[in-house]
mmCIF file of C-alpha atoms in Angstrom:
data_model
loop_
_atom_site.group_PDB
_atom_site.id
_atom_site.type_symbol
_atom_site.label_atom_id
_atom_site.label_comp_id
_atom_site.label_asym_id
_atom_site.label_seq_id
_atom_site.Cartn_x
_atom_site.Cartn_y
_atom_site.Cartn_z
ATOM 1 C CA UNK A 1390 23.308 -58.460 3.597
ATOM 2 C CA UNK A 1391 26.663 -59.785 4.594
ATOM 3 C CA UNK A 1392 28.427 -57.835 6.767
ATOM 4 C CA UNK A 1393 32.262 -58.244 6.140
ATOM 5 C CA UNK A 1394 32.973 -57.158 9.926
ATOM 6 C CA UNK A 1395 30.884 -60.332 11.657
ATOM 7 C CA UNK A 1396 30.286 -62.690 9.160
ATOM 8 C CA UNK A 1397 33.571 -63.441 7.416
ATOM 9 C CA UNK A 1398 33.080 -66.975 6.526
ATOM 10 C CA UNK A 1399 30.357 -66.201 4.708
ATOM 11 C CA UNK A 1400 31.740 -63.418 2.951
ATOM 12 C CA UNK A 1401 35.108 -65.818 2.152
ATOM 13 C CA UNK A 1402 33.022 -68.226 0.809
ATOM 14 C CA UNK A 1403 30.940 -65.882 -1.375
ATOM 15 C CA UNK A 1404 33.833 -64.184 -2.447
ATOM 16 C CA UNK A 1405 35.503 -67.514 -3.460
ATOM 17 C CA UNK A 1406 32.534 -68.468 -5.165
ATOM 18 C CA UNK A 1407 32.389 -65.612 -7.065
ATOM 19 C CA UNK A 1408 36.323 -65.639 -7.958
ATOM 20 C CA UNK A 1409 35.522 -69.110 -9.336
ATOM 21 C CA UNK A 1410 32.684 -68.372 -11.161
ATOM 22 C CA UNK A 1411 34.484 -65.727 -13.193
ATOM 23 C CA UNK A 1412 37.476 -67.391 -13.704
ATOM 24 C CA UNK A 1413 35.288 -70.325 -15.106
ATOM 25 C CA UNK A 1414 33.631 -67.579 -17.444
ATOM 26 C CA UNK A 1415 36.829 -66.086 -18.526
ATOM 27 C CA UNK A 1416 38.199 -69.524 -19.525
ATOM 28 C CA UNK A 1417 35.397 -70.689 -21.349
ATOM 29 C CA UNK A 1418 35.044 -67.421 -23.299
ATOM 30 C CA UNK A 1419 39.001 -67.376 -24.344
ATOM 31 C CA UNK A 1420 38.481 -71.366 -25.012
ATOM 32 C CA UNK A 1421 35.238 -70.283 -27.327
ATOM 33 C CA UNK A 1422 37.003 -67.374 -29.001
ATOM 34 C CA UNK A 1423 40.342 -68.991 -29.461
ATOM 35 C CA UNK A 1424 38.844 -72.414 -31.185
ATOM 36 C CA UNK A 1425 36.598 -70.190 -33.602
ATOM 37 C CA UNK A 1426 39.268 -67.948 -34.884
ATOM 38 C CA UNK A 1427 41.556 -69.159 -37.528
ATOM 39 C CA UNK A 1428 45.037 -70.195 -36.912
ATOM 40 C CA UNK A 1429 46.366 -67.250 -38.852
ATOM 41 C CA UNK A 1430 43.774 -64.763 -37.120
ATOM 42 C CA UNK A 1431 45.020 -66.454 -33.618
ATOM 43 C CA UNK A 1432 46.903 -63.387 -32.467
ATOM 44 C CA UNK A 1433 44.877 -60.948 -33.744
ATOM 45 C CA UNK A 1434 41.955 -62.558 -31.970
ATOM 46 C CA UNK A 1435 43.570 -63.209 -28.693
ATOM 47 C CA UNK A 1436 44.341 -59.400 -28.625
ATOM 48 C CA UNK A 1437 40.738 -58.380 -29.540
ATOM 49 C CA UNK A 1438 39.775 -60.277 -26.641
ATOM 50 C CA UNK A 1439 42.088 -59.051 -24.196
ATOM 51 C CA UNK A 1440 41.416 -56.001 -25.375
ATOM 52 C CA UNK A 1441 37.593 -56.569 -24.909
ATOM 53 C CA UNK A 1442 38.207 -57.864 -21.054
ATOM 54 C CA UNK A 1443 40.448 -54.935 -20.047
ATOM 55 C CA UNK A 1444 37.765 -52.435 -21.172
ATOM 56 C CA UNK A 1445 34.823 -54.738 -19.505
ATOM 57 C CA UNK A 1446 36.824 -54.361 -16.403
ATOM 58 C CA UNK A 1447 37.405 -50.799 -16.463
ATOM 59 C CA UNK A 1448 33.646 -49.797 -17.302
ATOM 60 C CA UNK A 1449 33.103 -52.057 -14.746
ATOM 61 C CA UNK A 1450 34.563 -50.997 -12.211
ATOM 62 C CA UNK A 1451 33.305 -47.290 -13.116
ATOM 63 C CA UNK A 1452 29.693 -48.199 -13.360
ATOM 64 C CA UNK A 1453 30.187 -50.232 -10.308
ATOM 65 C CA UNK A 1454 32.026 -48.006 -8.460
ATOM 66 C CA UNK A 1455 29.822 -45.139 -9.364
ATOM 67 C CA UNK A 1456 26.565 -46.970 -8.318
ATOM 68 C CA UNK A 1457 28.496 -47.889 -4.652
ATOM 69 C CA UNK A 1458 29.612 -44.082 -4.240
ATOM 70 C CA UNK A 1459 26.115 -43.240 -4.877
ATOM 71 C CA UNK A 1460 24.531 -45.582 -3.117
ATOM 72 C CA UNK A 1461 26.377 -44.353 0.085
ATOM 73 C CA UNK A 1462 25.696 -40.824 -0.194
ATOM 74 C CA UNK A 1463 22.009 -41.776 -0.899
ATOM 75 C CA UNK A 1464 21.602 -44.271 1.937
ATOM 76 C CA UNK A 1465 23.904 -42.908 5.250
ATOM 77 C CA UNK A 1466 22.183 -41.637 8.393
ATOM 78 C CA UNK A 1467 24.211 -39.567 9.891
ATOM 79 C CA UNK A 1468 23.508 -38.458 13.613
ATOM 80 C CA UNK A 1469 21.568 -35.057 14.737
ATOM 81 C CA UNK A 1470 24.071 -32.579 15.125
ATOM 82 C CA UNK A 1471 26.543 -32.051 12.783
ATOM 83 C CA UNK A 1472 27.219 -28.891 10.832
ATOM 84 C CA UNK A 1473 26.119 -29.034 6.922
ATOM 85 C CA UNK A 1474 29.916 -29.354 5.744
ATOM 86 C CA UNK A 1475 30.503 -32.574 8.028
ATOM 87 C CA UNK A 1476 26.866 -33.761 6.678
ATOM 88 C CA UNK A 1477 28.508 -33.546 3.239
ATOM 89 C CA UNK A 1478 32.315 -34.736 4.331
ATOM 90 C CA UNK A 1479 30.658 -38.080 5.723
ATOM 91 C CA UNK A 1480 28.252 -38.793 3.089
ATOM 92 C CA UNK A 1481 30.782 -38.236 0.290
ATOM 93 C CA UNK A 1482 32.978 -41.799 1.145
ATOM 94 C CA UNK A 1483 33.822 -44.345 4.117
ATOM 95 C CA UNK A 1484 37.331 -42.984 4.028
ATOM 96 C CA UNK A 1485 36.025 -39.442 4.464
ATOM 97 C CA UNK A 1486 33.556 -40.901 7.194
ATOM 98 C CA UNK A 1487 36.191 -42.280 9.047
ATOM 99 C CA UNK A 1488 38.553 -39.237 9.373
ATOM 100 C CA UNK A 1489 35.437 -37.076 10.237
ATOM 101 C CA UNK A 1490 34.686 -39.288 13.035
ATOM 102 C CA UNK A 1491 38.329 -39.708 14.524
ATOM 103 C CA UNK A 1492 38.209 -35.883 14.662
ATOM 104 C CA UNK A 1493 35.103 -35.265 16.590
ATOM 105 C CA UNK A 1494 34.290 -36.444 20.511
ATOM 106 C CA UNK A 1495 34.068 -40.569 21.058
ATOM 107 C CA UNK A 1496 30.220 -40.691 21.279
ATOM 108 C CA UNK A 1497 29.543 -38.408 18.110
ATOM 109 C CA UNK A 1498 32.229 -40.334 16.092
ATOM 110 C CA UNK A 1499 30.951 -43.913 16.594
ATOM 111 C CA UNK A 1500 27.666 -42.869 15.872
ATOM 112 C CA UNK A 1501 29.092 -41.212 12.615
ATOM 113 C CA UNK A 1502 31.248 -44.512 12.416
ATOM 114 C CA UNK A 1503 28.202 -46.970 13.172
ATOM 115 C CA UNK A 1504 26.169 -44.959 10.131
ATOM 116 C CA UNK A 1505 28.744 -45.124 7.708
ATOM 117 C CA UNK A 1506 29.553 -48.908 8.137
ATOM 118 C CA UNK A 1507 25.653 -49.467 7.663
ATOM 119 C CA UNK A 1508 25.772 -47.315 4.791
ATOM 120 C CA UNK A 1509 28.667 -49.300 3.208
ATOM 121 C CA UNK A 1510 27.176 -52.276 3.998
ATOM 122 C CA UNK A 1511 24.047 -51.675 2.159
ATOM 123 C CA UNK A 1512 25.698 -50.088 -0.598
ATOM 124 C CA UNK A 1513 27.936 -53.064 -1.202
ATOM 125 C CA UNK A 1514 25.009 -54.989 -1.413
ATOM 126 C CA UNK A 1515 23.427 -52.937 -3.832
ATOM 127 C CA UNK A 1516 26.135 -53.022 -6.662
ATOM 128 C CA UNK A 1517 26.945 -56.589 -5.881
ATOM 129 C CA UNK A 1518 23.159 -57.468 -6.108
ATOM 130 C CA UNK A 1519 22.778 -55.343 -9.255
ATOM 131 C CA UNK A 1520 25.800 -57.032 -10.883
ATOM 132 C CA UNK A 1521 24.744 -60.644 -9.814
ATOM 133 C CA UNK A 1522 21.146 -59.437 -11.867
ATOM 134 C CA UNK A 1523 23.089 -58.466 -14.647
ATOM 135 C CA UNK A 1524 25.263 -61.783 -14.893
ATOM 136 C CA UNK A 1525 22.168 -63.712 -14.358
ATOM 137 C CA UNK A 1526 20.295 -61.829 -17.468
ATOM 138 C CA UNK A 1527 23.128 -62.384 -19.447
ATOM 139 C CA UNK A 1528 23.401 -66.039 -18.659
ATOM 140 C CA UNK A 1529 19.642 -66.474 -19.556
ATOM 141 C CA UNK A 1530 19.966 -64.179 -22.703
ATOM 142 C CA UNK A 1531 23.082 -66.553 -23.890
ATOM 143 C CA UNK A 1532 21.317 -69.606 -23.041
ATOM 144 C CA UNK A 1533 18.514 -69.126 -25.154
ATOM 145 C CA UNK A 1534 20.623 -67.348 -27.869
ATOM 146 C CA UNK A 1535 22.423 -70.672 -27.899
ATOM 147 C CA UNK A 1536 19.352 -72.711 -27.861
ATOM 148 C CA UNK A 1537 18.329 -70.447 -30.879
ATOM 149 C CA UNK A 1538 21.316 -70.936 -32.886
ATOM 150 C CA UNK A 1539 21.323 -74.800 -32.418
ATOM 151 C CA UNK A 1540 17.907 -75.412 -33.801
ATOM 152 C CA UNK A 1541 19.028 -73.505 -36.907
#
């Protein structure tokens, strides 16, 4: 689990690796799609590839954003002494937890911030681990699919 507030270099390195990996995969897929398309249908193939990329990005944001949100709400451990409305508010998002913490006495506010920070780091790790696992499974599936296609 990487804490972005204390392990900046590790976080930067992992995010750079993710960016280069995603860019390499996108370039390879675009090249394969365009190479497979007949010249007279290249524009249509490019349009479909772009639309598929946008759809995938939108679905990824929605699915992993929901996973992040649900994981945050389930993992936050708030201090005792909060009212039910305050618990619901702080559990809904990191932003709400920060706003609530700023409106409370410093000791109680800091406890809420610490709980929210820990829950956010955990939920971020859950979302990234899920995405990484999914990419790994897809890569293994593609590896075996391509190996099977080459044997034919």
